[in-house]
Structures are given as structure tokens and as C-alpha cells.
XYZ file of C-alpha atoms in Angstrom:
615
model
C -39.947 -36.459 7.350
C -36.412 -36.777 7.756
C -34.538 -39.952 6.728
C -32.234 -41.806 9.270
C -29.055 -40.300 7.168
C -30.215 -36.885 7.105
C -31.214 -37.158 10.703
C -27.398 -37.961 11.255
C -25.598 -35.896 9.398
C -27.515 -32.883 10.215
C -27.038 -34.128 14.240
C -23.457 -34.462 13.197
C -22.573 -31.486 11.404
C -23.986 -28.952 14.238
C -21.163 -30.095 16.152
C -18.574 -31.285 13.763
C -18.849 -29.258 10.959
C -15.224 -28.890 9.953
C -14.732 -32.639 10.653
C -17.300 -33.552 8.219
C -15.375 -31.865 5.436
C -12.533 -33.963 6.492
C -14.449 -37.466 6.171
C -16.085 -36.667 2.351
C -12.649 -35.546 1.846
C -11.328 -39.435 2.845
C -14.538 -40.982 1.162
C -13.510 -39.950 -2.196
C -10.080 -41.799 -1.604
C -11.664 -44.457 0.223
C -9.879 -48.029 -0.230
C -11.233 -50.844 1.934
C -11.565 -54.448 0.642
C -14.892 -54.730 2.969
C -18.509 -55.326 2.459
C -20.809 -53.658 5.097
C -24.561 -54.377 5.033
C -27.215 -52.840 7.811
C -30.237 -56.110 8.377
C -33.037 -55.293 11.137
C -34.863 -57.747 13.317
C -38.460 -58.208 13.480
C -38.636 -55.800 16.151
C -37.149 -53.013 13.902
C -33.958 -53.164 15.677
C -30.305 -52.955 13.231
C -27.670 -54.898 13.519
C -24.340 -55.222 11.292
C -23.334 -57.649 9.041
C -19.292 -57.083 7.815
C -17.359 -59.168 4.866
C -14.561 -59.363 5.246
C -11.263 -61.800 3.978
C -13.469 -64.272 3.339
C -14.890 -63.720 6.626
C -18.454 -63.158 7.733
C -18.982 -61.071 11.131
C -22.001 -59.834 12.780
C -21.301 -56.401 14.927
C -24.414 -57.152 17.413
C -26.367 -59.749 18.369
C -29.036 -60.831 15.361
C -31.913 -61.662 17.371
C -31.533 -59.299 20.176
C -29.113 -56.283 19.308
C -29.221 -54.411 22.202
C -29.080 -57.168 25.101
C -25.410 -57.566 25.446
C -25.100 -53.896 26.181
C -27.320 -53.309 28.420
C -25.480 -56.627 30.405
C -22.236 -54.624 29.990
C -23.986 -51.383 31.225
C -25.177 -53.188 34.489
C -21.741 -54.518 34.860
C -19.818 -51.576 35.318
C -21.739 -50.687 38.173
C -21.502 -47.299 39.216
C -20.355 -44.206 37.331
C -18.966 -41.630 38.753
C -19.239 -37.839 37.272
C -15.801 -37.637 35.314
C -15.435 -42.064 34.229
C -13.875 -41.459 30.850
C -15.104 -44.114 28.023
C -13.140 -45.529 25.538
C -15.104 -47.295 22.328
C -13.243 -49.416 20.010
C -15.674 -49.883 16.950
C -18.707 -47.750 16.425
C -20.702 -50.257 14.022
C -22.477 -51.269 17.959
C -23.942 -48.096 18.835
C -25.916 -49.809 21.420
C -23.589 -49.686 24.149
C -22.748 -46.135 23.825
C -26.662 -45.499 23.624
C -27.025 -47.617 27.200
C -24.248 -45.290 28.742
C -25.921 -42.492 28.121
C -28.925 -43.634 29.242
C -27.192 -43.635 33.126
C -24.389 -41.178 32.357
C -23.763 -37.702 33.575
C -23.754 -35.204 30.905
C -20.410 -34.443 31.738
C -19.018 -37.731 31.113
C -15.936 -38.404 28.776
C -16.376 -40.815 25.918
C -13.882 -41.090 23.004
C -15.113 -43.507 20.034
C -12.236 -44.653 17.495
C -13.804 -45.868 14.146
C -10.904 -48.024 12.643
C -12.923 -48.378 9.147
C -14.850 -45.169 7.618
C -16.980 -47.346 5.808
C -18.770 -49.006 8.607
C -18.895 -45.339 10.001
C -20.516 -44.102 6.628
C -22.828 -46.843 6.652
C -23.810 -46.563 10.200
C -24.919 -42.874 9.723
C -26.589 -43.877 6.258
C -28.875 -46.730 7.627
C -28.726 -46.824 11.797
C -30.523 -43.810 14.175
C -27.482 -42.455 16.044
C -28.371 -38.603 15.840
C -28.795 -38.163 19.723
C -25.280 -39.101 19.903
C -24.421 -36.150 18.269
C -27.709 -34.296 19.846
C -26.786 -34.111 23.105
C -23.388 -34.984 24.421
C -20.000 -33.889 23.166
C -18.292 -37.095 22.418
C -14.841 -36.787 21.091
C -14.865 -39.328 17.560
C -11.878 -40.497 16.023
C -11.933 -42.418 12.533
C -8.562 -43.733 10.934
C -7.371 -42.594 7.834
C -9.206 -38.999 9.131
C -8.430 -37.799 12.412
C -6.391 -40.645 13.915
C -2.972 -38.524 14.190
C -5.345 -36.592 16.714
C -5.762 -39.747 18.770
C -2.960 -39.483 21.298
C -3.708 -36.167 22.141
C -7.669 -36.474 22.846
C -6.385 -39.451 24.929
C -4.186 -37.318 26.981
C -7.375 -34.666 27.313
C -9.648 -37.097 28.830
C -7.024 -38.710 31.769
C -6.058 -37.013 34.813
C -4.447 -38.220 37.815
C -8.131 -37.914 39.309
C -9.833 -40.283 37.109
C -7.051 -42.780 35.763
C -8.520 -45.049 38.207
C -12.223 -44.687 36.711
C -11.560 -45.792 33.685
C -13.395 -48.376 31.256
C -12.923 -49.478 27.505
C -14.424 -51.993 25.304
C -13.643 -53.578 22.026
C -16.757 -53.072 20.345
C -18.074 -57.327 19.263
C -15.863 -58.937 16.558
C -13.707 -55.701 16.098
C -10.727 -57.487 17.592
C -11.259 -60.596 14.731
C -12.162 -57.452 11.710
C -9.017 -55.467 12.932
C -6.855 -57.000 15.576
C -3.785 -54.783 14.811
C -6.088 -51.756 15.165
C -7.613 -52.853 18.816
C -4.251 -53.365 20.189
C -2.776 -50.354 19.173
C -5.791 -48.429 20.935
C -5.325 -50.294 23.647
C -2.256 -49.524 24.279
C -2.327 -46.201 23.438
C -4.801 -45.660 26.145
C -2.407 -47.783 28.559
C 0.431 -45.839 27.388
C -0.978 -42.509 29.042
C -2.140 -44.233 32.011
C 1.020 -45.734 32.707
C 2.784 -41.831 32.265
C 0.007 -40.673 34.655
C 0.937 -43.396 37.286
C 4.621 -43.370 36.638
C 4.649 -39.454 36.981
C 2.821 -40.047 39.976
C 5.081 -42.219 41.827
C 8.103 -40.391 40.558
C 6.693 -37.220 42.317
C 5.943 -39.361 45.339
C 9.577 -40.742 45.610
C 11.624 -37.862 45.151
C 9.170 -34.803 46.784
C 10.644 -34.860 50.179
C 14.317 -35.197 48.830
C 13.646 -32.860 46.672
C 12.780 -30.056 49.223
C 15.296 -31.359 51.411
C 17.668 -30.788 48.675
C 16.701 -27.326 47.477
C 16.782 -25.714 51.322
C 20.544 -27.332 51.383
C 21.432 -25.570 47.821
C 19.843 -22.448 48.502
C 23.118 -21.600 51.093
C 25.579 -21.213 47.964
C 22.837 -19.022 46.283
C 24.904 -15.349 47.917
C 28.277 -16.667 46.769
C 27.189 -18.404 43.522
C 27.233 -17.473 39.774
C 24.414 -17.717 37.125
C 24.743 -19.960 33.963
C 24.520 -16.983 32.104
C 27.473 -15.352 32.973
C 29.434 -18.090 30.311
C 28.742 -16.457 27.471
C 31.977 -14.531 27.938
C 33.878 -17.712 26.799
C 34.602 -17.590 22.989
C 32.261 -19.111 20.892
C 34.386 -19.738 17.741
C 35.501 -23.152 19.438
C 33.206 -25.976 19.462
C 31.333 -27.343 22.584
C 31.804 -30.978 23.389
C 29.415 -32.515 25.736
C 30.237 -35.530 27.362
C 27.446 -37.721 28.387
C 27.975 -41.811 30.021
C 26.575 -43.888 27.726
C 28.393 -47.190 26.671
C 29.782 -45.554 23.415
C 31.938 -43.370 25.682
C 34.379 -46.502 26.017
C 35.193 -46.504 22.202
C 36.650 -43.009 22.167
C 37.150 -41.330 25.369
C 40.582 -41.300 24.693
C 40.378 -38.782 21.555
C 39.137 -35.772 24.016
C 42.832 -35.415 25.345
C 43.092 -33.917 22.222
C 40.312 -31.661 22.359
C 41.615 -29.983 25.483
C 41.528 -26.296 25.341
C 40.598 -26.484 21.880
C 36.961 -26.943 22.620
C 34.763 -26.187 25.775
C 33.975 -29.471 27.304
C 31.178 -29.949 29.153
C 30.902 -33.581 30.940
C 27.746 -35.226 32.517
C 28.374 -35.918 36.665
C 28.317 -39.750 35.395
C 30.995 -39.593 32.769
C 33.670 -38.087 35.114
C 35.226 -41.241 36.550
C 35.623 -42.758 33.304
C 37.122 -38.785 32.032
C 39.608 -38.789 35.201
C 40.959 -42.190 34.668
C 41.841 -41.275 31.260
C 43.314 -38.144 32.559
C 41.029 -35.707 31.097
C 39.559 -32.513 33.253
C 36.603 -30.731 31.908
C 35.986 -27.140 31.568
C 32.974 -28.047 33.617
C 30.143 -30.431 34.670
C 26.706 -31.023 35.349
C 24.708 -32.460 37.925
C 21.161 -31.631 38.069
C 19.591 -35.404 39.718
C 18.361 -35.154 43.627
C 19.458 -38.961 44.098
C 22.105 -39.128 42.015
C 24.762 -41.070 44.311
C 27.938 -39.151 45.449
C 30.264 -42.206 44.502
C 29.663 -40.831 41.076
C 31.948 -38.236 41.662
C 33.797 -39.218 44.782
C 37.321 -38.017 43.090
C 39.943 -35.509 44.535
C 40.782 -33.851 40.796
C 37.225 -32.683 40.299
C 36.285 -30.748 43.277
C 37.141 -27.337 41.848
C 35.661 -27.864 38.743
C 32.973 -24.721 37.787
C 29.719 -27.144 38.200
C 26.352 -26.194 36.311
C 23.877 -26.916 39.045
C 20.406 -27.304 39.970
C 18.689 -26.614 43.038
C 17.660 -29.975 43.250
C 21.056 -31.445 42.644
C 21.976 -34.116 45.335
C 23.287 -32.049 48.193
C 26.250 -34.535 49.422
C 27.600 -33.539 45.981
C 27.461 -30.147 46.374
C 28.964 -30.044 50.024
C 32.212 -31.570 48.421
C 32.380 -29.502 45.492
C 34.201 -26.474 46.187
C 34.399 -24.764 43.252
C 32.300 -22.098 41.258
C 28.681 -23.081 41.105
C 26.652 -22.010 37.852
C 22.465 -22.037 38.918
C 19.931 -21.330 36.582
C 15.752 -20.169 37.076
C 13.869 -22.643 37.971
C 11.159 -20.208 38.330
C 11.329 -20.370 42.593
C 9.277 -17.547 43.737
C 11.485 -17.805 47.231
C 14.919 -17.844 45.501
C 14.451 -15.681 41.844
C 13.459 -13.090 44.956
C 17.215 -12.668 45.447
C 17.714 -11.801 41.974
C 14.800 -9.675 41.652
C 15.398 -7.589 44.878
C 18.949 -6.848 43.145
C 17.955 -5.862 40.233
C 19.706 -8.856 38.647
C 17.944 -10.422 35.679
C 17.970 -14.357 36.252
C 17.441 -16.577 33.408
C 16.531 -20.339 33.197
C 17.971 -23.324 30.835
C 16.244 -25.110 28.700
C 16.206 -28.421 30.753
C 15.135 -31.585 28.508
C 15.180 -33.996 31.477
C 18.713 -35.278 31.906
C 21.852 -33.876 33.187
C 22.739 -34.180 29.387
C 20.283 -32.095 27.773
C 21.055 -29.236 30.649
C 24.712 -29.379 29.091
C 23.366 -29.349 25.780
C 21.343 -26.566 26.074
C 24.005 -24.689 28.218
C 25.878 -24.778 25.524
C 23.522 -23.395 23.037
C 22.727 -20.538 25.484
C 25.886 -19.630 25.445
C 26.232 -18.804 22.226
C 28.048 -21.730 20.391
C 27.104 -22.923 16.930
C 28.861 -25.955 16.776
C 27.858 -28.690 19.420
C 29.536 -32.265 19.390
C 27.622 -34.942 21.205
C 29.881 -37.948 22.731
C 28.835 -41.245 25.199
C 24.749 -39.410 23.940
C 23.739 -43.277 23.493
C 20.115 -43.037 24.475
C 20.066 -46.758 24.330
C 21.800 -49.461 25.032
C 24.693 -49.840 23.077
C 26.239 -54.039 23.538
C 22.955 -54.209 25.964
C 24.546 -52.141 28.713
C 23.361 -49.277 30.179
C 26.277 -46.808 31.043
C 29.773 -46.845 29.969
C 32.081 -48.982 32.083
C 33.738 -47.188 35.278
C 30.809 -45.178 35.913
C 28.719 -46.698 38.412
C 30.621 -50.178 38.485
C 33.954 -50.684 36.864
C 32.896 -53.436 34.269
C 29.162 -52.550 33.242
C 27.165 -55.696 33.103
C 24.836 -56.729 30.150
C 21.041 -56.938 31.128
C 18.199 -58.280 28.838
C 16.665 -56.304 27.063
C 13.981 -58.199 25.554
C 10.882 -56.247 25.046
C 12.353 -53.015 25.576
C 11.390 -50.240 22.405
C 13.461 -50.422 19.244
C 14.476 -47.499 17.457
C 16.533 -46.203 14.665
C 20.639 -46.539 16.022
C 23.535 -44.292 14.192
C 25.664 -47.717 13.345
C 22.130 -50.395 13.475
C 18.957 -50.537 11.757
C 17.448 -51.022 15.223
C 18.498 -50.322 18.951
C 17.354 -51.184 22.390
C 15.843 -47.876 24.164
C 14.178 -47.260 27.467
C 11.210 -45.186 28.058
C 13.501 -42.084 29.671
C 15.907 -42.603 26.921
C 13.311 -42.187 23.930
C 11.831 -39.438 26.177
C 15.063 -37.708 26.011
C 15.442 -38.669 22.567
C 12.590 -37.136 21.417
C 13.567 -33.883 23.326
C 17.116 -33.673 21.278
C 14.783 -34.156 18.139
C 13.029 -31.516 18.879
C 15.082 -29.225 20.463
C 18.021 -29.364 17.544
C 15.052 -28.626 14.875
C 14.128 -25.788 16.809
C 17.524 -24.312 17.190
C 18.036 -24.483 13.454
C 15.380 -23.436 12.351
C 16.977 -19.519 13.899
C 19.817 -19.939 13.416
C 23.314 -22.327 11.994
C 23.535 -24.507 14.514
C 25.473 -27.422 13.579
C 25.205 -30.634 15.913
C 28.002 -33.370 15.538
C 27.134 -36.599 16.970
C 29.914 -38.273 17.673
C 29.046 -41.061 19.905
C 30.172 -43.881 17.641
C 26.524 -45.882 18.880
C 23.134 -45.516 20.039
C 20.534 -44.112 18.912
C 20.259 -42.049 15.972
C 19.537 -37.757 16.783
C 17.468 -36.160 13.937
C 19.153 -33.132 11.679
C 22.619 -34.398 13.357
C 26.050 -35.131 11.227
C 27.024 -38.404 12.382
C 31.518 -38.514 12.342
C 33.657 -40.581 14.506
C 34.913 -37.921 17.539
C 38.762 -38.770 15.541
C 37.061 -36.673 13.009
C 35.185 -34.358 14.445
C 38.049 -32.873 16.544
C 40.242 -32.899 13.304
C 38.104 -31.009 11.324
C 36.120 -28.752 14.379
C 39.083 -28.440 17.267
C 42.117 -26.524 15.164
C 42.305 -23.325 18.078
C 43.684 -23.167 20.841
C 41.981 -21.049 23.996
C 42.092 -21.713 27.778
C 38.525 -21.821 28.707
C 39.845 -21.814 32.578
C 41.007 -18.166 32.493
C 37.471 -17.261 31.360
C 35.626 -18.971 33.709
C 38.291 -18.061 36.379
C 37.618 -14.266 35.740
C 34.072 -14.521 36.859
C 33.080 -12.293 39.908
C 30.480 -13.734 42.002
C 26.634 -12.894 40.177
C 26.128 -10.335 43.935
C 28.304 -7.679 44.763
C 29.064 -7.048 48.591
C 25.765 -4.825 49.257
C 23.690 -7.225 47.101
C 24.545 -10.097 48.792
C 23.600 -9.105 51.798
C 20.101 -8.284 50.234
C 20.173 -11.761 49.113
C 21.097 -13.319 52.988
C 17.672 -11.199 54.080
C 15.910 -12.761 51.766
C 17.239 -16.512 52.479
C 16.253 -15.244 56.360
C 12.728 -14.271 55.211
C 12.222 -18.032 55.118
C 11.530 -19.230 57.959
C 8.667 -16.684 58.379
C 6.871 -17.761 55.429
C 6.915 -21.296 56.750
C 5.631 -19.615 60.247
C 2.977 -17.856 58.341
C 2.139 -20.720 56.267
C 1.651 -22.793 59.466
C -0.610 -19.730 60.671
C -3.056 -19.488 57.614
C -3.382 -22.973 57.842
C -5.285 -23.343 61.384
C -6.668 -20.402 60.470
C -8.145 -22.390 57.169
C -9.155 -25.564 59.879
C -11.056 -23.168 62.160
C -13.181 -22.472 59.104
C -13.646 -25.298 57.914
C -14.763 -26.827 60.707
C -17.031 -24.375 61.379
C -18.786 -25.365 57.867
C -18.992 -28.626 58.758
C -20.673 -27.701 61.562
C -23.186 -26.110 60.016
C -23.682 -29.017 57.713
C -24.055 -31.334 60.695
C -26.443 -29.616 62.410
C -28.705 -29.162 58.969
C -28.619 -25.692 58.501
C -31.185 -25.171 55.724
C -29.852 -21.546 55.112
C -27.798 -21.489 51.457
C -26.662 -18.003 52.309
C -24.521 -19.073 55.266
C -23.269 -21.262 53.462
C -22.224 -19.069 50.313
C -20.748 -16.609 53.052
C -18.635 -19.307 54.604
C -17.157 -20.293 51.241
C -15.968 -16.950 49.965
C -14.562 -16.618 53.525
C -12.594 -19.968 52.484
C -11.867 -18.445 49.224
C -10.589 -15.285 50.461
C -8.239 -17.225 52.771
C -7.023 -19.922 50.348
C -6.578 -17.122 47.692
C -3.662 -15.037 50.797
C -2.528 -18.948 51.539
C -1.621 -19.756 48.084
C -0.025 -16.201 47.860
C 2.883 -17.519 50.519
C 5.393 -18.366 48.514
C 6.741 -21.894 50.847
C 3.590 -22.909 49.013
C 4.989 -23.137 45.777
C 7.911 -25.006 47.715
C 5.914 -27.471 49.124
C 3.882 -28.891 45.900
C 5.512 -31.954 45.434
C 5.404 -32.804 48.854
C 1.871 -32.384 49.104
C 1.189 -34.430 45.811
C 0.164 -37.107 47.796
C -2.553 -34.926 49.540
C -3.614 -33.320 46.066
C -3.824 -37.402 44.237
C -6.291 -37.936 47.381
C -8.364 -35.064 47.165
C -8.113 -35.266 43.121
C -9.429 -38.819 43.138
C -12.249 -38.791 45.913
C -13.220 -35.226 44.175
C -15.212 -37.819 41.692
C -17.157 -39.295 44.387
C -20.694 -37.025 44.642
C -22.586 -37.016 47.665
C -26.155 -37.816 47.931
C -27.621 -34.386 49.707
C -26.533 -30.962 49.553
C -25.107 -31.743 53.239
C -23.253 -34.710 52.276
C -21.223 -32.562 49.828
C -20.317 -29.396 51.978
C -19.433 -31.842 55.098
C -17.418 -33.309 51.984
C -15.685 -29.818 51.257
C -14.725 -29.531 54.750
C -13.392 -32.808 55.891
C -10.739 -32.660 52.834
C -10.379 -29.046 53.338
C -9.122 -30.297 57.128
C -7.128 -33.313 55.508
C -4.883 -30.863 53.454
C -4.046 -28.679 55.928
C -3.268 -31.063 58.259
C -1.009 -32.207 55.940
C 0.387 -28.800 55.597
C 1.175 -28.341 59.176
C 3.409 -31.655 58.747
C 5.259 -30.636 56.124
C 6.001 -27.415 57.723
C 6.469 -29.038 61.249
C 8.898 -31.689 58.947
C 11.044 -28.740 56.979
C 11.194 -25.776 59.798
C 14.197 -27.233 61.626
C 15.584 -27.631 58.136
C 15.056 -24.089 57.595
C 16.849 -23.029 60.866
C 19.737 -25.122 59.862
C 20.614 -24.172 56.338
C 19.018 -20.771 54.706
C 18.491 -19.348 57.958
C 21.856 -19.959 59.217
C 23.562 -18.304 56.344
C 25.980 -15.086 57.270
């Protein structure tokens, strides 16, 4: 007969095998100033006794182990297919043994283990094995497998089930390791939060951002591609020119860079650049809200702009100079390209209108980058420099904002974009260097400090770096339109071909209601035939798979995001009878293209107006 330990570890290692190796690997270095004894009630039943500093902490109840957890169990009420689980402290493997008791077998459960000796004794003394037996439960111990922790996190959320989710802080955990608890805690409200905040971002800018895009598309014949600049010369440097509060200190200095480096400046940092009476080679704007008093100025309207098709469209109806797009990997528009035998190629975006720049500039061709105004936090507690979006910047509180490493302070004041953005220069500048010499100056006298950057005052950088002169103008101002005569009026065709894929789109849709109303029909009237009903779903699938083939489709996501979070949530929510479930498939088959039809009924004058007005 097989002893509990054996029982576990040979449960265990049919599914964790490789992860096994990893904990006798930690057990040999194992450290902790803890005493863990296993005691059993007169009913047989274990329960966990823990020393600890002095301290003296039962895991479970002594007299009745198990009661508390079957209380929790019957609290949480219903669970749905998909809840995902998150267990702080496995040395209480009662209440993961009640879950699963009621659970689906597809249910997520992750179980963090913040001391591998209460795990070791656990599988030495107490019967966990059909734990391991029967359901795939992601387990994460620290000082093993924690760095993995984030990551499973992320595996088990979706925007479907955020809203299903339960945790618990196994008993006396949160006195044994109270650090521990609220970092997992917060980890798990960390991704959440992205979820939700993704979510609502989505929400807020999907109709601009369509509205924006059909509005772009009309400079798409006449336009030029972003990767038509690597004619300039790349023995120069590359200055990009973000807003942030640093950008006050030494704005002045870039007079001096003129012509001797290719400056690049972020939409927000013009103001401040005019007023000092510096033009840039060129600018960026890539934001759908960003607010045309930005760059409401006379001297920049013939600036060459590196755009977006999302870009805020009141800016780009006052620019009237060259605009520089890039693939953004738009079926409907890269169609223009493609039907012209034009090669298209995207930038390596990053999030802001500064990382665009940035990695403009690297696509180019140049090898030495300096970085001014890149603050990523907030430098004297403000958040831009001062005549960007208000002439004086004020000072806010930030108080419980994250700290990170600063260039010039041991510790800075950053916002969740910011460190999002921070992480992406991180990243991005290792990359580049690791193929080839890229050298990054940051130059932004403040903020936050940039990994495998030289940090110089911009005085110095454009000393050493800026010592030749070229006019970057009469580069840029050689550039032919990216479509010849002929090819451009391929390209107007194709803008035309637009409003007939919204038509169409419109089309398969009713066609898709007819359908699926005639399945629910069937469902109501208790049609006991199966076959029907497999017939009348690969008709659906047939259809959905020629609808999802229409390229407005592609167009439309964001806008329907709201549609998609319904159907993604309720899609949780099983139905009773065979019946229930297929007059389930229809009515939210009906609610989404509905919803279709409005965003096509919304967007077809828009259409008519813009791409399929262009001569």
C-alpha cells in the first residue's frame, strides 16, 4: 500500500514532472526559520500547526478542519464554467478539495505556495493526490516558479471572466506572510485593472477612432510612406524631441543642433519649439484625441508630419504639408499598396507619439539617437513641459503614484502609461543593440532613467554628436509622392471600393439574422432532431466564415468591442437544456448583428463624404 507521500508525489509528478526537479532542486537550498508540524483529529482529519517568530498558527480549524470551507464553498454561490480561482496558501487543502467537489472540470485555479516547506510537508503527511489526479491546476511556490506568476495570472483572465473572479487568503497566511498576500493580491488586481482599463480605453476612443481613419484615408493617393526617409544621411544624429517637463531646462541648446542633426519633435513639444524659434525637420502625431490647440501655430503647417491613420483629423485638415503613413496592417488601405505593387512597411509603435519618433528614427537607418523632454515621469511633479497644453504647467500630487529609478534622483514619480512606455524604450534599445551599434543619448536632464542609455546634458551631446552640417529639408523636399499618376488612380478605386464593402457588410448581416432566427425557431418549437440543428450551424458557419472575410470588418472591431465584452461575458452563463443553449446561440447571434447594421448605418454617410468623395 502506498503511503500518503508516495501517493502525492507520484499524483504530482504525472503532471509536473519537470517542476518537480525544480522544487528538490530549491529543497537542497532551502532556508526558512519555520517549524511545520501535520496533527489529526479524532476523526482522522489533518490540520496544520506552523512556528513561526515566536508565533504559533494553526492553518485549519483543530476540531473541525474542513467546516470553514465548505461555509466558504456555499458562499460563493454559483460557479460558472470558466470562474478562475486564486489560492493564497496551500497548507488548507480543504477549500480547494470543496471546489472541486462543485466545479466544472474546466475551471481555472492557480495556488501560490509562499513557503516550500509547508508545501513539502503537506505532500509528506496530508492526502492531496486527486488534486493532481484529476484537474490541471496551475501551482506556483516562491523561491521556485514565482517569476512565472504574472504570466499564469495573465493566462487565466479574460475580458469574459474578469468579472467571475474569486480569491482567498488561505487562514492565518496573511499573519505567517503578510508581505507575500499583498503582493498576490495585487498582482491579481494589477491584471484586472489592465483588462478593465483596456476595456474602457477601447470603449472611449472606438468610434473616434473609425471616424478618424475614414477622414485620413483621403491623403492616402497624395501621401508618402515613412520609409521613403531613409534617403536622408545617416552620419548625423537623430534628436527626438518629446514634452516632458525636462524640455524647459534645455530647449534652447537645439538652435544649435539645426541642420546638424535630424530633429524629430513630438505634436506636444512644438509650441514650446516655436516660441524658442526652433522648426523641426518633422513631427509626429499619432493620438485620435489629441487636441488641435496643440499645434494651432502658422510656422508648422508645412512641416513633413509622420502620421497615423488614427491621428486626430482637425490636425491633419490644417497641416498642409507632406504626410509620412506607415502599416498599420488595414486590410482596406495596405490594398492600395498592394494593388500597386508598392511594398508598405509598418513602425515599430511603442504606444506614444514618442516611441513612433524613436523608432522612425531607427528605421531609418541612424545609429546615434538623442532623447530630449523623454521624462516618463514627473519631473518638479508636473506633467508636461510648460507652454504645451497651458503656458505655466501646474504641480499635481503625486502621492501614491509608482516610484522608479530617475537619471538625476534615486526615485521618481511615474504613471502607469509612463512606466508602460518606459518599459517599451527598455526593451526596445536592448533589442536594437543587440544587431547592431546603436548608441542612445539621453539627454533629458530628468526623469526617469532608460536602460543601456548614456546619460549627457543636450550642451554636450550636440558638442560632441552635432559637428556636420546637412539640410535635411532638401531631402525630404525631393520626395515624389509614394503613387505615380496611373497608380494613384488605382489607389482612388480602391478608396471607392468602400462603400460597397460597408453595403455588403450590411447585406451578410440580415442575411446572418434570417438564420438565426430561423434556429431559434426551431429551438422554440422543440425540435428534437440534432441533425437540423448541426445543418443550421454550419450554414451559420459558412456565412460568418464570407462575413468575416469583408474587410469593413476588420474596420469595425473596436466599435463593436462593446458587442464582443457582452457576448464574451454572458458566453459563461450555461443554459439548463440543450434548447436553452441554441435559443442562446441565436438571440446573441441577432444582438451582434444588429449591432452591425448600426455601425454601418452610423459610418456609411461618412464613407460617402470622405473616401468616396476622393478624385
Amino acid at each position: 500500500m502506498q503511503s500518503i507521500r508516495e501517493k502525492n508525489w507520484n499524483a504530482f509528478r504525472k503532471r509536473y514532472s519537470e517542476f518537480e526537479q525544480k522544487i528538490m532542486k530549491a529543497k537542497k537550498e532551502l532556508k526558512e526559520n519555520i517549524i511545520v508540524q501535520v496533527e489529526y483529529t479524532s476523526e482522522g482529519e489533518a490540520f496544520i500547526k506552523v512556528k513561526k517568530d515566536e508565533q504559533e498558527l494553526y492553518l485549519n480549524g483543530k476540531r473541525k478542519p474542513v467546516a470553514p470551507a465548505k461555509t466558504w464553498v456555499e458562499s460563493i454561490g454559483e460557479m460558472l464554467r470558466y470562474t478562475p480561482f486564486f489560492f493564497f496558501g496551500m497548507g488548507n487543502a480543504s477549500y480547494v478539495k470543496e471546489i472541486l467537489k462543485k466545479a466544472d472540470k474546466e475551471i481555472s485555479i492557480l495556488l501560490y505556495e509562499p513557503s516550500l516547506a509547508i508545501f513539502l510537508e503537506v505532500m509528506d503527511k496530508v492526502d492531496i493526490s486527486e488534486i493532481f489526479e484529476k484537474y490541471p491546476i496551475a501551482i506556483i511556490i516562491k523561491g521556485v516558479n514565482d517569476y512565472e506568476l504574472n504570466q499564469v495570472i495573465q493566462g487565466f483572465l479574460n475580458l469574459g471572466n474578469i468579472s467571475q473572479i474569486r480569491q482567498l487568503v488561505s487562514p492565518n497566511y496573511d499573519v505567517l506572510y503578510p508581505e507575500d498576500a499583498k503582493m498576490f493580491i495585487k498582482k491579481i488586481y494589477d491584471v484586472e485593472e489592465a483588462y478593465i482599463v483596456g476595456r474602457n480605453t477601447r470603449f472611449n476612443f472606438s468610434k473616434v477612432n473609425v471616424w478618424n481613419i475614414l477622414h485620413n484615408a483621403v491623403y492616402l493617393p497624395d501621401s508618402y510612406k515613412a520609409q521613403q526617409l531613409v534617403v536622408l544621411p545617416i552620419d548625423i544624429p537623430a534628436i527626438v524631441v518629446a514634452a516632458g517637463p525636462s524640455l524647459n531646462k534645455n530647449i534652447a541648446e537645439l538652435k544649435r543642433a539645426k541642420n546638424k542633426a535630424f530633429i524629430i519633435a513630438c505634436d506636444t513639444a512644438i509650441k514650446p519649439l516655436i516660441k524658442e524659434g526652433i522648426i523641426p525637420d518633422m513631427y509626429a502625431t499619432v493620438d485620435g484625441k489629441k487636441p488641435p490647440m496643440l499645434v494651432d501655430v502658422e510656422e508648422i503647417k508645412e512641416i513633413p508630419l509622420l502620421c497615423s491613420m488614427f491621428s486626430s483629423y482637425e490636425i491633419m485638415k490644417e497641416h498642409k504639408g507632406k504626410k509620412f503613413f506607415f502599416n498599420e496592417g488595414y486590410i482596406l488601405f495596405n490594398q492600395l499598396y498592394n494593388k500597386n505593387g508598392i511594398s508598405f512597411e509598418p513602425v515599430n509603435g511603442g504606444g506614444s507619439v514618442a516611441t513612433f519618433a524613436f523608432s522612425l528614427a531607427y528605421m531609418i537607418g541612424f545609429q546615434r539617437i538623442i532623447l530630449v523632454g523623454q521624462d516618463l515621469a514627473f519631473t518638479n511633479n508636473k506633467t508636461h513641459a510648460d507652454g504645451t497644453f497651458q503656458d505655466k504647467m501646474e504641480e499635481i500630487d503625486t502621492r501614491g503614484l509608482i516610484m522608479v529609478e530617475g537619471n538625476y534622483e534615486e526615485k521618481i514619480p511615474c504613471r502607469g502609461d509612463y512606466k508602460l512606455y518606459l518599459d517599451w524604450y527598455n526593451d526596445y534599445i536592448e533589442g536594437c543593440q543587440k544587431v547592431n551599434k546603436l548608441r542612445v543619448i539621453n539627454a533629458t536632464e530628468g526623469g526617469a532613467k532608460i536602460r543601456n542609455t548614456e546619460l549627457m546634458t543636450l550642451k554636450e551631446a550636440i558638442d560632441i554628436e552635432c559637428n556636420k552640417e546637412v539640410n535635411i529639408g532638401d531631402y525630404i523636399e525631393k520626395l515624389e509622392p509614394v503613387f505615380n499618376k496611373e497608380q494613384r488612380k488605382i489607389a482612388v478605386q480602391e478608396l471607392h471600393k468602400i462603400e460597397y464593402y460597408f453595403n455588403d457588410l450590411k447585406t451578410q448581416a440580415n442575411e446572418l439574422i434570417k438564420i438565426y432566427k430561423q434556429l431559434d425557431k426551431m429551438a422554440r418549437l422543440g425540435s428534437t432532431n440534432k441533425r437540423n440543428y448541426q445543418s443550421m450551424i454550419k450554414k451559420i458557419k459558412r456565412r460568418k466564415n464570407k462575413f468575416e472575410k469583408n474587410p469593413v470588418v476588420q474596420l469595425l472591431a473596436d466599435t463593436l468591442v462593446v458587442s464582443d465584452y457582452i457576448i464574451q461575458e454572458e458566453a459563461f452563463a450555461e443554459e439548463e437544456t440543450f434548447e436553452e443553449e441554441i435559443k442562446e446561440i441565436a438571440r446573441k447571434g441577432i444582438l451582434y448583428m444588429e449591432q452591425v447594421k448600426k455601425c454601418v448605418s452610423l459610418f456609411l454617410p461618412v464613407v460617402k463624404e470622405t473616401v468616396g468623395s476622393v478624385e
